[in-house]
């Protein structure tokens, strides 16, 4: 739909992103227009395209998708523009005098002879020159926006580009738009390539090839790989660029020469890395071996702690647990892995007690806020997130995706022992940062379950460390009596071993409901979340988590979230909303952060609204609740971990999504009173044992699977896992072989 008219009044304008709320006077009526409209001024004649929507507070609005400025020509429009404050130093009275003096010729005078403004009383020659400069700057911005729109660049993106490149934007777009992928966060190869095609740039343009090849490796990181085999790299590159594999050779050689990528050969072939990731794996390996090795400890005192703990708690530790405690007490780096109910928490408690009696300082940490809270409750000792422990700081630049940690080689962690839980969630970035802050001589104890899904970020850290056989490992397999009373624990271990679970619903905490129609399953999920499970597990519906294998489809995250939102948090009087791509956010909604944002600030407030704590960083997978939507300030306030408030600008809302239903990957490291798992129409690639195992082990008191029994059993029968290319294990084994070849003195 298209509207045309004059900008009567600008109600709001965000200088950073160009978002504008304006009153547009058409021939028929006054319309509220909202959208990204840079350079817009009152009095401007514009043509806008978009559609009408209804805001619950502000009524009908026209959502602008594109606009065109027709200029300021008639006398009324010129006076309105000058009186709007668009030109510093000109107010309503002076605007009236200018238009009275020059009449219909006013706009031409402004554009062609601005020095004549000095003829007006109250305007000096210097002021006339300043007005001319301001007019030229605004004209330049308009021209840039028109130019960028020709290439399909949105107003929001165009504003970001112009702010960065200024007048260089013209040459950049015409000659090498791929440079944007290096300079501007949020602009990737696909966007740059679309612009390049419209600019007539050839498919074999060298910068296009190099940018595309780097994009291939960046996408691989997003899939969890730290590198790609050479043949996979060339195949993906050729497919992306629409070229033959041999046409990529020069681009690859250029990237190697420029140090952008690195290749490494081993017995399996050639691996291709982004340089920064290659260096991370290499540095991580060096740091691990610097920590590794025996550390003297009081074995008798450690055994005494174990014996006394067993007496006090009336528990019987098995040999594996005792050996795990002794191993961790006497090694620089050690790994403890096991499924639910195998006693990992008991080992952590024992280690804390032993080290405390030895007068040693201990730090506990986990990858996420939820995991850290669970660790604190289970161990009875404060645990922080790894990011908090490393003192996540603020960067001077605007890149929100990079972390700066206050603790590093120059300012290491001041402690004797570090115990990290849920290590399966740790990616190569975080492990590298952690190891930089750990001094040799410090005990580093890594605890986790290597049969869970790997981290969202690149790498398979825990598996690589275990399978490398370079460091002391204790894998716990015995399920203790108390845990054995739970069918969640017993069935999780059955699933891990490929054994079919019972579906006769004779359990107190593990249930299966055979349903074979998507709508029927969705209704069952709604009933379980809202009515059946909350009283059964003594929790609120908000705390019951729906976990689904997929994003798309009727039982995927996207559709289930819409269904559950309308059930758990329907529209209400006074409940503000914000329309977003694919749906709406509403006050009270359960939401999830879907990308790491190390720069976002959070704060904790007490009952008197006084800030008692603050920091930086919201991370992929963090779940919170929308507390407030402010349409005037264009912000959405979300509370994470029940206490941390984060304020998002509307332009940042792409970092959030509804979280009534989440994917299995996003559930890692979290524990919920009850979990509901819909299983129907699951893509074959997702029908895996470890995906089901991870989902089931997220539940504390009840698991309910709703769906097709055949799919359930096929998942249990399928031991295959999505392939991840991680080079850390090769790096570790290379160093291990070199160490073993060293002559003994």
XYZ file of C-alpha atoms in Angstrom:
745
model
C 0.000 0.000 0.000
C 1.252 3.522 -0.836
C 0.556 6.854 0.878
C 1.680 10.330 -0.156
C 1.636 13.625 1.711
C 3.520 16.102 3.901
C 5.324 15.360 7.156
C 3.200 17.395 9.553
C 5.097 16.525 12.737
C 7.941 14.209 13.815
C 6.916 12.705 17.159
C 10.054 10.606 17.683
C 13.381 10.026 15.939
C 16.257 7.726 16.965
C 19.534 9.241 15.756
C 21.405 5.916 15.927
C 19.192 3.782 13.718
C 16.849 6.282 12.039
C 13.646 4.850 13.535
C 10.980 7.560 13.233
C 7.381 8.118 14.278
C 5.810 10.889 12.170
C 2.415 12.382 11.386
C 1.798 12.298 7.634
C -0.823 14.718 6.272
C -2.391 13.098 3.219
C -5.222 14.651 1.205
C -7.759 12.672 3.225
C -6.424 12.391 6.790
C -3.547 12.571 9.275
C -1.739 9.190 9.497
C 0.803 8.008 12.086
C 3.747 6.452 10.193
C 6.408 4.320 11.915
C 9.629 2.980 10.411
C 13.271 3.600 9.633
C 13.304 6.957 7.828
C 16.648 8.721 7.948
C 16.895 12.387 6.951
C 13.157 13.018 7.221
C 12.127 16.576 8.131
C 8.861 18.297 8.925
C 7.365 19.891 5.810
C 8.905 17.197 3.578
C 6.746 15.784 0.804
C 7.134 11.994 0.921
C 5.752 8.830 -0.570
C 5.701 5.779 1.739
C 5.019 2.092 1.159
C 3.899 -0.349 3.846
C 0.771 -1.538 5.607
C -1.592 -0.550 8.407
C -1.469 -2.270 11.799
C -3.220 -1.688 15.105
C -1.251 -0.840 18.234
C -3.123 -1.701 21.485
C -2.100 1.628 23.063
C -1.705 4.031 20.144
C -4.301 2.698 17.731
C -3.866 2.436 13.924
C -0.358 2.985 12.552
C 1.179 2.731 9.110
C 4.289 0.503 9.194
C 6.730 1.898 6.611
C 8.824 -0.588 4.630
C 10.254 1.960 2.154
C 9.938 5.656 1.463
C 10.870 8.313 -1.056
C 11.359 12.008 -0.316
C 9.893 14.271 -2.979
C 11.510 17.382 -1.574
C 10.268 20.590 0.013
C 8.770 22.910 -2.565
C 5.621 24.871 -1.643
C 5.850 27.823 0.715
C 3.948 26.185 3.582
C 6.216 23.130 3.498
C 9.356 25.282 3.436
C 8.237 27.323 6.442
C 7.184 24.154 8.306
C 10.574 22.613 7.625
C 12.553 25.666 8.749
C 10.417 26.046 11.902
C 10.833 22.366 12.868
C 14.294 22.814 14.374
C 15.925 20.825 11.585
C 18.329 23.731 11.078
C 20.004 24.830 14.289
C 19.540 28.542 14.901
C 16.230 28.847 13.057
C 12.967 28.853 14.999
C 9.352 29.576 14.077
C 9.732 33.394 14.105
C 12.870 33.407 11.960
C 11.362 30.854 9.574
C 8.367 33.161 9.053
C 10.660 36.114 8.294
C 12.682 34.074 5.768
C 9.623 32.860 3.837
C 8.065 36.340 3.993
C 11.228 37.834 2.476
C 11.792 35.316 -0.327
C 8.290 33.912 -0.901
C 7.970 31.085 -3.419
C 11.676 31.483 -4.234
C 12.737 30.495 -0.674
C 13.826 26.914 -1.378
C 15.880 27.905 -4.430
C 17.616 30.572 -2.346
C 18.400 28.005 0.349
C 19.900 25.584 -2.159
C 21.650 27.947 -4.589
C 22.238 31.278 -2.840
C 22.237 30.612 0.914
C 24.487 33.642 1.496
C 21.418 35.823 0.766
C 19.947 34.695 4.102
C 22.147 37.416 5.602
C 19.603 39.893 4.139
C 17.245 38.812 6.940
C 17.468 40.679 10.212
C 18.940 38.353 12.837
C 21.057 36.306 10.382
C 24.726 37.192 10.115
C 26.994 36.086 7.266
C 28.550 33.440 9.557
C 25.118 32.148 10.512
C 24.089 32.053 6.846
C 27.178 29.931 6.064
C 26.386 27.596 8.968
C 22.815 27.155 7.708
C 24.155 26.382 4.219
C 26.461 23.689 5.634
C 23.599 22.065 7.551
C 21.385 22.068 4.469
C 24.143 20.458 2.416
C 24.679 17.728 5.014
C 20.986 16.873 5.055
C 20.853 16.840 1.273
C 23.878 14.510 1.243
C 22.152 12.078 3.620
C 19.008 12.089 1.464
C 21.007 11.404 -1.676
C 22.862 8.562 0.013
C 19.606 6.953 1.158
C 18.147 7.220 -2.367
C 21.309 5.681 -3.807
C 21.338 2.769 -1.354
C 17.648 2.001 -1.850
C 18.381 1.373 -5.543
C 20.394 -1.668 -4.412
C 17.663 -3.025 -2.167
C 19.374 -1.839 1.010
C 16.922 -1.211 3.828
C 16.754 2.190 5.467
C 18.012 0.730 8.747
C 21.038 -0.876 7.102
C 21.584 2.164 4.879
C 21.763 4.408 7.927
C 24.384 2.145 9.482
C 26.408 2.119 6.250
C 26.293 5.881 5.765
C 27.302 6.550 9.368
C 30.380 4.368 8.850
C 31.480 5.208 5.306
C 30.038 8.695 4.700
C 30.687 9.782 1.086
C 32.885 6.719 0.421
C 29.723 4.621 0.322
C 29.235 5.277 -3.422
C 32.613 3.890 -4.505
C 32.313 0.993 -2.060
C 28.927 -0.155 -3.377
C 29.976 0.148 -7.018
C 33.430 -1.412 -6.662
C 33.641 -3.736 -3.628
C 30.547 -4.130 -1.432
C 32.189 -7.195 0.124
C 34.299 -4.846 2.253
C 31.149 -4.262 4.316
C 31.331 -7.809 5.667
C 34.662 -6.923 7.267
C 33.644 -3.543 8.668
C 29.983 -3.691 9.687
C 28.535 -6.090 12.252
C 25.377 -7.781 11.031
C 26.184 -7.517 7.312
C 27.257 -10.865 5.948
C 28.272 -12.274 2.616
C 24.713 -12.965 1.430
C 23.672 -9.309 1.861
C 26.855 -8.012 0.237
C 26.481 -10.465 -2.648
C 22.918 -9.351 -3.381
C 24.129 -5.751 -3.552
C 27.073 -6.743 -5.751
C 24.802 -8.516 -8.229
C 22.665 -5.378 -8.564
C 25.865 -3.353 -9.034
C 26.876 -5.653 -11.902
C 29.970 -7.113 -10.223
C 31.203 -10.321 -11.874
C 30.803 -13.700 -10.153
C 34.552 -14.359 -10.396
C 35.474 -10.987 -8.866
C 38.467 -11.823 -6.575
C 37.042 -10.045 -3.525
C 33.774 -11.935 -3.990
C 35.584 -15.264 -3.982
C 37.649 -14.421 -0.908
C 34.654 -13.046 0.978
C 32.581 -16.108 0.068
C 35.271 -18.523 1.199
C 35.594 -16.799 4.558
C 31.815 -16.883 4.843
C 31.897 -20.659 4.324
C 34.254 -21.046 7.282
C 32.225 -18.630 9.392
C 29.074 -20.634 8.685
C 30.971 -23.769 9.671
C 31.699 -22.158 13.052
C 27.977 -21.474 13.445
C 27.367 -25.194 12.825
C 29.837 -26.124 15.572
C 32.883 -26.944 13.419
C 36.273 -25.405 14.152
C 37.561 -26.307 10.654
C 36.446 -27.934 7.410
C 38.203 -30.713 5.508
C 39.678 -29.304 2.304
C 37.282 -31.195 0.012
C 34.230 -30.076 2.020
C 35.554 -26.504 2.053
C 35.976 -26.366 -1.741
C 32.633 -28.081 -2.349
C 30.744 -25.648 -0.127
C 32.592 -22.677 -1.608
C 31.796 -23.673 -5.191
C 28.126 -24.211 -4.325
C 27.839 -20.835 -2.585
C 29.627 -18.846 -5.284
C 28.207 -20.677 -8.298
C 31.716 -21.401 -9.606
C 33.844 -24.425 -10.378
C 36.108 -25.639 -7.563
C 39.229 -24.905 -9.654
C 38.136 -21.278 -9.955
C 38.558 -20.892 -6.186
C 42.266 -21.771 -6.044
C 43.610 -18.234 -6.480
C 41.245 -16.937 -3.817
C 42.358 -19.618 -1.375
C 46.021 -18.851 -2.057
C 45.394 -15.136 -1.511
C 43.692 -15.820 1.818
C 46.595 -18.037 2.879
C 49.121 -15.369 1.889
C 47.158 -12.658 3.707
C 46.965 -14.819 6.849
C 43.169 -14.924 6.864
C 43.010 -18.724 6.742
C 45.346 -21.558 7.744
C 45.668 -25.098 6.429
C 47.012 -28.015 8.453
C 47.785 -31.491 7.173
C 47.530 -34.725 9.116
C 46.939 -38.404 8.369
C 43.265 -37.715 7.588
C 43.945 -34.986 5.043
C 44.078 -31.184 4.957
C 42.053 -29.068 7.389
C 41.104 -25.480 6.556
C 40.697 -22.983 9.422
C 39.984 -19.349 9.973
C 43.291 -18.202 11.439
C 41.858 -17.014 14.771
C 40.280 -20.420 15.458
C 43.433 -22.319 14.490
C 45.410 -20.218 16.958
C 42.773 -20.825 19.655
C 43.074 -24.602 19.343
C 46.857 -24.381 19.396
C 46.927 -22.051 22.403
C 44.312 -24.117 24.262
C 46.473 -27.218 23.832
C 49.574 -25.441 25.111
C 47.712 -24.145 28.170
C 46.276 -27.580 28.953
C 49.703 -29.210 28.976
C 51.106 -26.362 31.050
C 48.541 -27.221 33.745
C 48.780 -31.009 33.470
C 50.799 -33.174 35.793
C 50.821 -34.478 39.372
C 50.486 -32.038 42.271
C 51.543 -33.163 45.776
C 48.609 -33.662 48.145
C 47.838 -35.274 51.500
C 46.336 -38.603 50.469
C 45.625 -39.672 54.062
C 43.796 -36.412 54.816
C 41.777 -36.794 51.619
C 40.741 -40.353 52.527
C 39.820 -39.109 55.998
C 37.491 -36.471 54.479
C 35.825 -39.167 52.375
C 35.341 -41.462 55.374
C 33.922 -38.724 57.617
C 31.577 -37.518 54.883
C 30.241 -41.054 54.429
C 29.560 -41.298 58.174
C 27.891 -37.883 58.431
C 25.701 -38.297 55.353
C 25.109 -42.038 55.841
C 26.276 -42.601 52.283
C 28.392 -45.306 50.730
C 30.729 -44.113 47.971
C 31.783 -46.605 45.367
C 35.409 -47.087 44.385
C 35.082 -44.895 41.279
C 33.909 -41.920 43.307
C 36.711 -42.268 45.835
C 39.269 -42.599 43.053
C 37.799 -39.552 41.310
C 38.283 -37.451 44.461
C 41.867 -38.659 44.907
C 42.613 -38.107 41.218
C 41.296 -34.542 41.227
C 43.102 -33.708 44.467
C 46.453 -34.797 43.061
C 46.392 -33.569 39.453
C 46.819 -30.212 37.757
C 44.017 -31.025 35.339
C 41.440 -33.800 35.662
C 38.134 -34.758 34.051
C 35.100 -36.311 35.738
C 32.280 -37.407 33.464
C 29.061 -39.304 34.063
C 25.328 -39.297 33.533
C 22.588 -38.285 35.984
C 22.614 -39.998 39.381
C 26.232 -41.162 39.157
C 27.501 -38.975 41.985
C 29.240 -36.039 40.295
C 27.793 -33.575 42.813
C 28.938 -35.719 45.764
C 32.481 -35.637 44.383
C 32.354 -31.833 44.068
C 31.167 -31.547 47.684
C 33.984 -33.804 48.895
C 36.608 -31.867 46.953
C 35.378 -28.552 48.368
C 35.578 -30.006 51.885
C 39.057 -31.468 51.398
C 40.550 -28.345 49.789
C 38.942 -26.179 52.483
C 40.586 -28.210 55.223
C 43.899 -27.826 53.434
C 43.472 -24.052 53.482
C 43.163 -23.819 49.687
C 40.951 -21.341 47.856
C 38.304 -22.872 45.594
C 36.268 -21.333 42.753
C 33.198 -22.976 41.227
C 31.782 -22.002 37.842
C 29.453 -23.154 35.061
C 28.773 -21.896 31.519
C 25.290 -20.413 32.161
C 23.453 -18.625 34.941
C 21.001 -21.493 35.373
C 23.803 -24.069 35.526
C 25.699 -21.924 38.051
C 22.592 -21.679 40.260
C 22.106 -25.436 40.104
C 25.752 -25.943 41.037
C 25.426 -23.553 43.995
C 22.316 -25.342 45.299
C 23.779 -28.820 44.830
C 27.271 -28.144 46.187
C 26.314 -25.728 48.949
C 29.065 -23.384 47.785
C 28.782 -20.265 45.618
C 29.241 -20.828 41.908
C 29.454 -18.125 39.251
C 29.132 -18.187 35.511
C 32.492 -18.610 33.795
C 32.012 -15.178 32.238
C 31.467 -13.585 35.655
C 34.435 -15.414 37.138
C 36.635 -14.126 34.307
C 35.267 -10.609 34.895
C 33.647 -9.943 31.563
C 34.316 -6.345 30.590
C 33.252 -3.751 28.052
C 34.940 -3.184 24.729
C 35.634 0.306 23.426
C 34.193 -0.566 20.004
C 30.589 -1.386 19.131
C 31.112 -5.063 18.382
C 28.724 -6.775 20.755
C 29.776 -10.293 19.741
C 33.336 -10.193 21.090
C 34.238 -10.629 24.728
C 36.841 -8.889 26.768
C 37.765 -10.644 29.993
C 39.492 -8.808 32.818
C 41.120 -12.058 33.948
C 43.822 -13.248 31.539
C 47.559 -13.969 31.369
C 48.418 -10.572 32.813
C 45.779 -10.718 35.549
C 45.127 -14.415 36.288
C 42.586 -15.885 38.676
C 43.837 -15.823 42.253
C 42.834 -19.252 43.519
C 44.233 -22.721 44.131
C 41.410 -24.801 42.672
C 38.846 -24.211 39.884
C 35.951 -26.632 39.397
C 33.907 -26.198 36.201
C 30.569 -28.009 35.799
C 28.598 -28.721 32.592
C 31.785 -28.667 30.506
C 29.948 -30.229 27.549
C 28.474 -26.739 27.015
C 31.864 -25.016 26.820
C 33.048 -24.092 23.309
C 36.564 -23.389 22.067
C 36.206 -19.622 22.605
C 35.291 -19.922 26.276
C 37.785 -22.698 27.012
C 40.582 -20.652 25.480
C 39.631 -17.598 27.540
C 39.374 -19.684 30.721
C 42.789 -21.288 30.296
C 44.425 -17.909 29.701
C 43.408 -16.935 33.227
C 44.584 -20.119 34.988
C 48.140 -20.194 36.370
C 50.206 -23.394 36.225
C 50.047 -24.978 39.676
C 46.281 -24.349 39.902
C 44.117 -27.459 39.923
C 41.530 -27.359 37.121
C 38.754 -29.933 37.569
C 36.367 -30.310 34.628
C 33.023 -32.023 35.274
C 30.335 -32.916 32.751
C 28.411 -35.494 30.765
C 30.085 -36.248 27.452
C 27.011 -38.081 26.153
C 24.987 -34.875 26.016
C 24.826 -32.719 22.921
C 27.962 -30.645 22.337
C 28.163 -26.892 22.908
C 26.153 -24.443 20.810
C 29.450 -22.776 19.852
C 32.254 -24.484 17.902
C 34.175 -27.458 19.217
C 33.625 -30.660 21.197
C 35.812 -29.770 24.162
C 34.822 -32.408 26.721
C 34.855 -35.303 24.244
C 38.181 -34.183 22.767
C 39.791 -34.033 26.203
C 38.410 -37.441 27.229
C 39.148 -39.275 23.977
C 42.638 -37.802 23.633
C 43.693 -39.925 26.645
C 46.202 -37.210 27.494
C 44.738 -36.238 30.866
C 43.421 -38.140 33.894
C 39.758 -39.120 33.393
C 37.198 -40.803 35.615
C 33.983 -41.910 33.934
C 31.261 -42.650 36.501
C 28.808 -45.392 35.576
C 27.242 -46.581 38.843
C 23.747 -45.200 39.561
C 23.246 -44.649 43.265
C 20.276 -45.982 45.212
C 18.549 -42.647 45.738
C 18.858 -41.713 42.046
C 17.793 -45.219 41.040
C 14.319 -44.506 42.455
C 13.807 -42.077 39.578
C 12.742 -43.469 36.229
C 14.034 -40.251 34.668
C 17.553 -41.282 35.699
C 17.111 -44.982 34.888
C 15.526 -44.300 31.495
C 18.164 -41.699 30.627
C 20.837 -44.344 31.114
C 18.802 -46.863 29.116
C 18.511 -44.362 26.265
C 22.264 -43.718 26.415
C 22.896 -47.474 26.137
C 20.361 -47.917 23.316
C 17.848 -49.855 25.448
C 14.134 -49.271 24.858
C 12.263 -47.656 27.741
C 8.900 -48.841 29.037
C 5.914 -46.826 27.823
C 3.214 -48.397 30.000
C 3.020 -45.351 32.305
C 3.637 -47.403 35.458
C 6.210 -44.805 36.480
C 5.832 -41.876 38.888
C 8.017 -39.482 36.879
C 8.404 -40.769 33.293
C 5.322 -40.819 31.055
C 4.541 -41.525 27.415
C 1.301 -40.502 25.673
C 0.754 -42.087 22.267
C -0.645 -39.402 19.956
C -0.324 -39.311 16.172
C -1.858 -36.046 14.973
C -0.080 -32.672 15.288
C -3.130 -30.748 16.511
C -3.963 -33.450 19.056
C -0.379 -33.389 20.337
C -0.440 -29.589 20.585
C -3.659 -29.732 22.636
C -2.103 -32.368 24.907
C 0.984 -30.189 25.389
C -1.224 -27.215 26.337
C -3.175 -29.351 28.839
C 0.001 -30.746 30.424
C 1.693 -27.361 30.755
C -1.306 -25.426 32.059
C -3.284 -27.926 34.149
C -1.846 -31.403 34.687
C 1.844 -30.923 35.476
C 1.983 -27.716 37.597
C 0.186 -29.234 40.636
C 1.896 -32.610 40.105
C 5.429 -31.166 40.332
C 4.459 -28.195 42.532
C 5.505 -25.573 40.016
C 4.031 -22.759 37.943
C 3.112 -23.270 34.253
C 5.871 -20.769 33.412
C 8.431 -23.237 34.865
C 7.262 -26.240 32.823
C 9.467 -26.415 29.734
C 8.412 -27.742 26.345
C 11.470 -29.117 24.527
C 11.165 -30.069 20.858
C 13.783 -31.427 18.445
C 12.971 -29.003 15.623
C 12.324 -25.352 14.826
C 9.935 -25.710 11.861
C 6.637 -27.510 11.475
C 3.459 -27.516 13.546
C 5.302 -29.074 16.516
C 8.443 -26.999 16.049
C 9.559 -24.144 18.264
C 8.070 -21.380 16.141
C 4.489 -22.700 15.976
C 4.371 -24.121 19.505
C 5.495 -20.783 20.922
C 2.581 -19.015 19.249
C 0.137 -21.613 20.556
C 1.526 -21.547 24.101
C 1.796 -17.755 24.169
C -1.921 -17.413 23.459
C -2.648 -19.979 26.190
C -0.236 -18.855 28.918
C -0.024 -15.116 28.205
C -2.978 -13.942 26.090
C -3.601 -10.265 25.265
C -5.062 -8.287 28.146
C -6.149 -4.790 29.015
C -3.119 -2.673 29.875
C -0.721 -5.417 28.722
C 1.567 -3.742 26.197
C 2.849 -5.473 23.064
C 5.517 -5.010 20.417
C 5.164 -6.501 16.952
C 8.285 -8.319 15.763
C 9.155 -10.443 12.764
C 6.948 -13.509 12.845
C 4.821 -12.514 15.808
C 4.528 -10.304 18.857
C 6.232 -9.806 22.229
C 3.904 -9.160 25.145
C 4.526 -8.077 28.718
C 4.780 -11.274 30.774
C 6.166 -13.374 27.901
C 8.817 -16.016 28.457
C 11.740 -15.209 26.139
C 15.222 -16.443 25.307
C 18.404 -14.678 24.248
C 19.540 -16.346 21.003
C 23.042 -14.902 20.535
C 25.931 -14.002 22.796
C 25.931 -10.284 23.553
C 28.897 -9.503 25.744
C 28.243 -5.769 25.852
C 24.638 -5.624 27.040
C 24.401 -4.229 30.555
C 22.292 -5.807 33.302
C 21.461 -4.666 36.805
C 19.869 -6.065 39.952
C 17.477 -3.871 41.941
C 16.119 -4.331 45.448
C 12.555 -3.733 46.683
C 13.220 0.023 46.854
C 14.363 0.047 43.201
C 17.983 0.697 44.196
C 20.683 -0.944 42.048
C 22.543 -3.519 44.181
C 24.574 -5.252 41.467
C 25.387 -4.757 37.803
C 27.475 -6.215 35.034
C 27.696 -7.050 31.335
C 26.689 -9.947 29.152
C 23.585 -11.886 28.137
C 24.222 -15.224 26.497
C 22.801 -17.615 23.948
C 20.193 -19.758 25.736
C 19.490 -17.446 28.706
C 15.755 -17.469 29.507
C 13.901 -14.548 31.064
C 10.522 -12.822 31.265
C 9.401 -9.542 29.727
C 8.741 -7.163 32.605
C 7.973 -3.975 30.733
C 7.500 -2.624 27.196
C 7.988 1.132 26.849
C 6.677 2.368 23.480
C 7.848 5.934 24.136
C 11.479 5.023 24.893
C 11.177 2.063 22.467
C 12.626 -0.391 24.962
C 11.734 -3.834 26.282
C 12.911 -4.772 29.782
C 13.588 -8.488 30.394
C 14.372 -10.103 33.747
C 16.874 -12.988 33.551
C 17.685 -15.452 36.341
C 14.715 -13.919 38.226
C 16.802 -10.892 39.286
C 18.880 -9.424 36.424
C 17.134 -6.690 34.427
C 18.239 -6.041 30.834
C 16.863 -3.204 28.716
C 16.650 -3.877 24.961
C 16.095 -1.202 22.353
C 13.568 -2.153 19.692
C 16.445 -2.489 17.208
C 17.922 -5.268 19.426
C 14.795 -7.413 19.635
C 16.110 -9.739 16.929
C 18.294 -11.142 19.738
C 15.191 -12.492 21.525
C 12.593 -15.130 20.764
C 9.698 -16.675 22.673
C 10.761 -19.542 24.950
C 7.610 -21.399 25.993
C 9.020 -24.069 23.676
C 12.747 -24.394 22.963
C 14.980 -26.727 20.974
C 16.948 -29.469 22.692
C 20.198 -27.646 21.890
C 18.977 -24.515 23.674
C 17.985 -26.526 26.770
C 21.549 -27.603 27.576
C 22.778 -26.845 31.067
C 19.289 -26.126 32.362
C 17.035 -28.135 34.652
C 13.267 -27.765 34.907
C 10.673 -29.179 37.343
C 8.975 -30.890 34.403
C 9.673 -31.296 30.703
C 7.223 -32.042 27.882
C 8.701 -33.480 24.665
C 6.493 -33.637 21.524
C 7.661 -36.274 19.010
C 6.078 -36.334 15.570
C 7.380 -35.393 12.133
C 10.954 -35.279 13.434
C 13.472 -34.901 10.568
C 15.625 -37.989 10.166
C 18.825 -36.056 10.883
C 17.469 -35.133 14.347
C 16.263 -38.606 15.291
C 19.329 -39.402 17.392
C 19.934 -41.022 20.751
C 21.992 -38.225 22.297
C 19.393 -35.609 21.342
C 16.671 -37.565 23.183
C 19.041 -38.248 26.107
C 19.802 -34.539 26.470
C 16.092 -33.621 26.442
C 15.144 -36.240 29.039
C 17.966 -35.279 31.425
C 16.707 -31.680 31.597
C 13.786 -32.786 33.835
C 13.967 -32.902 37.607
C 10.587 -34.343 38.654
C 8.689 -35.404 35.533
C 9.210 -36.158 31.848
C 6.244 -36.537 29.523
C 6.801 -37.575 25.912
C 3.775 -36.980 23.679
C 3.797 -38.442 20.192
C 4.625 -41.462 18.105
C 6.151 -44.470 19.869
C 7.943 -45.658 16.739
C 9.818 -42.353 16.514
C 10.784 -42.666 20.193
C 12.280 -46.114 19.681
C 13.985 -45.151 16.419
C 15.736 -42.319 18.238
C 16.894 -44.709 20.977
C 18.145 -47.152 18.325
C 20.157 -44.476 16.473
C 23.631 -43.934 18.024
C 24.795 -41.630 15.232
C 25.562 -38.002 16.013
C 25.771 -34.934 13.829
C 29.354 -34.784 12.608
C 31.468 -32.005 14.084
C 34.921 -31.168 12.811
C 37.058 -30.307 15.831
C 40.842 -30.159 15.584
C 41.571 -29.904 19.305
C 41.946 -33.657 19.775
C 44.546 -33.769 16.966
C 46.465 -30.865 18.526
C 46.460 -32.592 21.919
C 47.597 -35.923 20.502
C 50.416 -34.282 18.536
C 51.792 -32.658 21.686
C 51.252 -35.877 23.633
C 53.300 -37.841 21.077
C 56.083 -35.252 21.210
C 56.115 -35.415 25.015
C 56.303 -39.211 24.921
C 59.262 -39.082 22.498
C 61.293 -36.822 24.782
C 64.282 -38.635 26.293
C 64.031 -39.325 30.025
C 66.788 -37.580 32.007
